[in-house]
Amino acid sequence: MKCNKLLLACILMLGFSVKVSAQSDDDAIKETLYNYLDGGASGDSAKLNRAFHYAANLRSLSNGRIAEIPVKRFIASVPAGGAKWKSNIVSYSYAGTAGTAVTEEEFDTFKYVDFLNLLKINGEWKIVSRVFSKVDKGTLVAANGTTAAPAASTLKAGNTPAGKKPAAKPKPSDDGW
């Protein structure tokens, strides 16, 4: 009986620690996003450096071509007094060590919509890429409404779109590309 109580206590503590970890990831991701948004608005390069991984790149379209900006150049280009934007975290999601977020930075006559990719590196969430678009202030971020993909165990061969063959199983050494 005593052994059962001890086992039950261990199981409950394990479940609690998983929830605490998930909550701390939520807080850490929001902190990273706010370091970016607040750092840009106030011109605080220390906050921007805490938000972005040193090798991050920013990408957008300029005259029909992909423009790539190294994060160091982006941070150096933020005005000393800040960009004076109003910002908003539209959404974020994560699984394991990878995450994505959508943010908006609104100016007087337009706004930027950012699609940010994050990685948890050495226990810290960092923005590793920013793909952004300059849009009219009234433009809304389009979403498909899907909240989560079905678990792999619930997928059946019949779920493959018509006309497409299932993908080959990757080799154990496959890097995903």
Short mmCIF file of C-alpha atoms in Angstrom, two decimals:
data_model
loop_
_atom_site.label_atom_id
_atom_site.label_comp_id
_atom_site.label_asym_id
_atom_site.label_seq_id
_atom_site.Cartn_x
_atom_site.Cartn_y
_atom_site.Cartn_z
CA MET A 1 0.00 0.00 0.00
CA LYS A 2 2.80 2.39 0.93
CA CYS A 3 4.54 1.56 -2.36
CA ASN A 4 1.36 2.38 -4.32
CA LYS A 5 1.07 5.79 -2.61
CA LEU A 6 4.72 6.54 -3.38
CA LEU A 7 4.24 5.51 -7.01
CA LEU A 8 1.11 7.65 -7.31
CA ALA A 9 2.94 10.65 -5.81
CA CYS A 10 5.80 10.22 -8.31
CA ILE A 11 3.37 10.04 -11.24
CA LEU A 12 1.54 13.18 -10.08
CA MET A 13 4.82 15.06 -9.62
CA LEU A 14 5.96 14.01 -13.10
CA GLY A 15 2.72 15.28 -14.62
CA PHE A 16 3.08 18.57 -12.76
CA SER A 17 6.68 19.05 -13.92
CA VAL A 18 5.65 18.55 -17.57
CA LYS A 19 2.95 21.24 -17.19
CA VAL A 20 5.41 23.62 -15.50
CA SER A 21 7.87 23.09 -18.36
CA ALA A 22 5.18 23.85 -20.96
CA GLN A 23 4.17 26.99 -19.08
CA SER A 24 7.76 28.18 -18.83
CA ASP A 25 8.15 27.66 -22.60
CA ASP A 26 5.05 29.84 -23.12
CA ASP A 27 6.54 32.54 -20.92
CA ALA A 28 9.97 32.25 -22.54
CA ILE A 29 8.56 32.53 -26.07
CA LYS A 30 6.48 35.58 -25.11
CA GLU A 31 9.53 37.12 -23.44
CA THR A 32 11.55 36.62 -26.65
CA LEU A 33 8.77 38.15 -28.76
CA TYR A 34 8.39 41.12 -26.38
CA ASN A 35 12.18 41.64 -26.39
CA TYR A 36 11.91 41.99 -30.18
CA LEU A 37 8.79 44.18 -30.21
CA ASP A 38 9.73 46.39 -27.26
CA GLY A 39 13.38 46.57 -28.31
CA GLY A 40 12.43 47.76 -31.79
CA ALA A 41 9.89 50.27 -30.48
CA SER A 42 12.35 51.79 -27.99
CA GLY A 43 15.63 51.35 -29.89
CA ASP A 44 17.00 49.00 -27.21
CA SER A 45 19.66 46.96 -29.04
CA ALA A 46 20.28 44.80 -25.94
CA LYS A 47 16.66 43.57 -26.04
CA LEU A 48 16.89 42.96 -29.79
CA ASN A 49 20.10 40.97 -29.30
CA ARG A 50 18.37 38.88 -26.61
CA ALA A 51 15.49 38.15 -29.01
CA PHE A 52 17.44 37.16 -32.13
CA HIS A 53 20.00 34.42 -32.67
CA TYR A 54 23.25 35.99 -33.91
CA ALA A 55 22.97 34.13 -37.23
CA ALA A 56 19.32 35.07 -37.88
CA ASN A 57 18.31 36.52 -41.23
CA LEU A 58 15.39 38.72 -42.19
CA ARG A 59 13.75 38.29 -45.58
CA SER A 60 11.18 40.19 -47.60
CA LEU A 61 10.35 40.99 -51.21
CA SER A 62 11.78 44.15 -52.73
CA ASN A 63 10.97 44.96 -56.36
CA GLY A 64 10.00 41.33 -56.95
CA ARG A 65 13.27 39.96 -55.58
CA ILE A 66 14.09 38.40 -52.24
CA ALA A 67 15.89 40.88 -50.02
CA GLU A 68 17.94 39.38 -47.19
CA ILE A 69 19.11 41.41 -44.21
CA PRO A 70 21.53 39.99 -41.62
CA VAL A 71 20.22 40.53 -38.09
CA LYS A 72 23.28 42.61 -37.09
CA ARG A 73 22.49 45.10 -39.87
CA PHE A 74 18.81 45.17 -38.88
CA ILE A 75 19.62 45.90 -35.23
CA ALA A 76 22.14 48.58 -36.22
CA SER A 77 19.51 50.24 -38.44
CA VAL A 78 16.91 50.66 -35.66
CA PRO A 79 16.78 54.38 -34.77
CA ALA A 80 18.29 55.34 -31.40
CA GLY A 81 14.89 56.52 -30.13
CA GLY A 82 13.15 53.43 -31.50
CA ALA A 83 10.88 52.74 -34.43
CA LYS A 84 7.83 54.15 -32.59
CA TRP A 85 5.50 51.36 -33.61
CA LYS A 86 2.50 49.86 -31.90
CA SER A 87 2.94 46.10 -31.80
CA ASN A 88 0.85 43.01 -31.33
CA ILE A 89 1.53 39.28 -31.00
CA VAL A 90 -1.08 37.78 -33.32
CA SER A 91 -0.27 34.15 -32.53
CA TYR A 92 2.45 31.69 -31.65
CA SER A 93 2.81 27.93 -31.44
CA TYR A 94 5.56 25.47 -30.65
CA ALA A 95 6.42 21.80 -30.28
CA GLY A 96 9.63 20.49 -28.79
CA THR A 97 12.41 22.93 -29.66
CA ALA A 98 10.76 24.63 -32.66
CA GLY A 99 8.21 27.40 -32.75
CA THR A 100 6.59 29.98 -34.97
CA ALA A 101 4.94 33.33 -34.29
CA VAL A 102 3.08 36.06 -36.14
CA THR A 103 3.51 39.66 -35.01
CA GLU A 104 2.40 43.07 -36.29
CA GLU A 105 4.19 46.41 -36.01
CA GLU A 106 1.88 49.32 -36.85
CA PHE A 107 3.05 52.76 -37.97
CA ASP A 108 0.96 55.83 -38.92
CA THR A 109 0.10 54.76 -42.48
CA PHE A 110 1.11 51.06 -42.77
CA LYS A 111 2.16 48.03 -40.78
CA TYR A 112 4.61 45.17 -41.01
CA VAL A 113 3.42 41.60 -40.56
CA ASP A 114 6.18 39.27 -39.37
CA PHE A 115 6.30 35.51 -39.63
CA LEU A 116 8.97 34.48 -37.13
CA ASN A 117 10.63 31.09 -36.68
CA LEU A 118 12.07 30.31 -33.27
CA LEU A 119 14.34 27.59 -31.91
CA LYS A 120 15.03 26.67 -28.30
CA ILE A 121 18.84 26.78 -28.21
CA ASN A 122 20.61 25.86 -24.96
CA GLY A 123 17.35 26.38 -23.09
CA GLU A 124 16.61 29.82 -24.60
CA TRP A 125 14.05 30.63 -27.29
CA LYS A 126 15.63 32.69 -30.10
CA ILE A 127 14.22 34.12 -33.32
CA VAL A 128 16.22 32.48 -36.11
CA SER A 129 14.37 33.95 -39.07
CA ARG A 130 11.95 36.76 -39.84
CA VAL A 131 9.95 36.84 -43.07
CA PHE A 132 7.96 40.05 -43.26
CA SER A 133 5.66 42.07 -45.47
CA LYS A 134 4.74 45.76 -45.48
CA VAL A 135 0.94 46.02 -45.81
CA ASP A 136 -1.91 48.50 -45.42
CA LYS A 137 -2.94 49.11 -41.80
CA GLY A 138 -6.31 47.41 -42.33
CA THR A 139 -4.86 44.19 -43.73
CA LEU A 140 -5.68 41.16 -41.59
CA VAL A 141 -3.49 38.09 -41.28
CA ALA A 142 -5.19 35.25 -43.15
CA ALA A 143 -5.40 31.91 -41.36
CA ASN A 144 -6.93 28.61 -42.34
CA GLY A 145 -8.45 27.95 -38.93
CA THR A 146 -6.62 24.68 -38.34
CA THR A 147 -5.54 24.43 -34.73
CA ALA A 148 -3.47 21.26 -34.91
CA ALA A 149 -2.59 18.52 -37.33
CA PRO A 150 -4.00 15.08 -36.55
CA ALA A 151 -1.71 12.74 -34.66
CA ALA A 152 0.26 10.41 -36.93
CA SER A 153 -1.42 7.43 -35.27
CA THR A 154 -4.85 8.65 -36.47
CA LEU A 155 -3.85 9.04 -40.11
CA LYS A 156 -4.85 6.30 -42.51
CA ALA A 157 -3.65 5.57 -46.01
CA GLY A 158 -6.93 7.01 -47.29
CA ASN A 159 -5.96 10.47 -46.01
CA THR A 160 -3.50 10.93 -48.87
CA PRO A 161 -4.81 13.59 -51.31
CA ALA A 162 -6.16 12.21 -54.57
CA GLY A 163 -3.50 11.87 -57.23
CA LYS A 164 -0.61 11.87 -54.77
CA LYS A 165 1.37 8.88 -53.64
CA PRO A 166 2.51 8.56 -50.04
CA ALA A 167 6.07 9.78 -49.51
CA ALA A 168 8.85 7.25 -49.13
CA LYS A 169 9.92 6.51 -45.58
CA PRO A 170 13.04 8.53 -44.74
CA LYS A 171 16.29 6.78 -43.94
CA PRO A 172 17.32 7.01 -40.28
CA SER A 173 20.17 9.34 -41.27
CA ASP A 174 17.86 11.60 -43.31
CA ASP A 175 18.07 15.24 -42.20
CA GLY A 176 14.52 16.01 -43.32
CA TRP A 177 15.34 17.46 -46.71
#
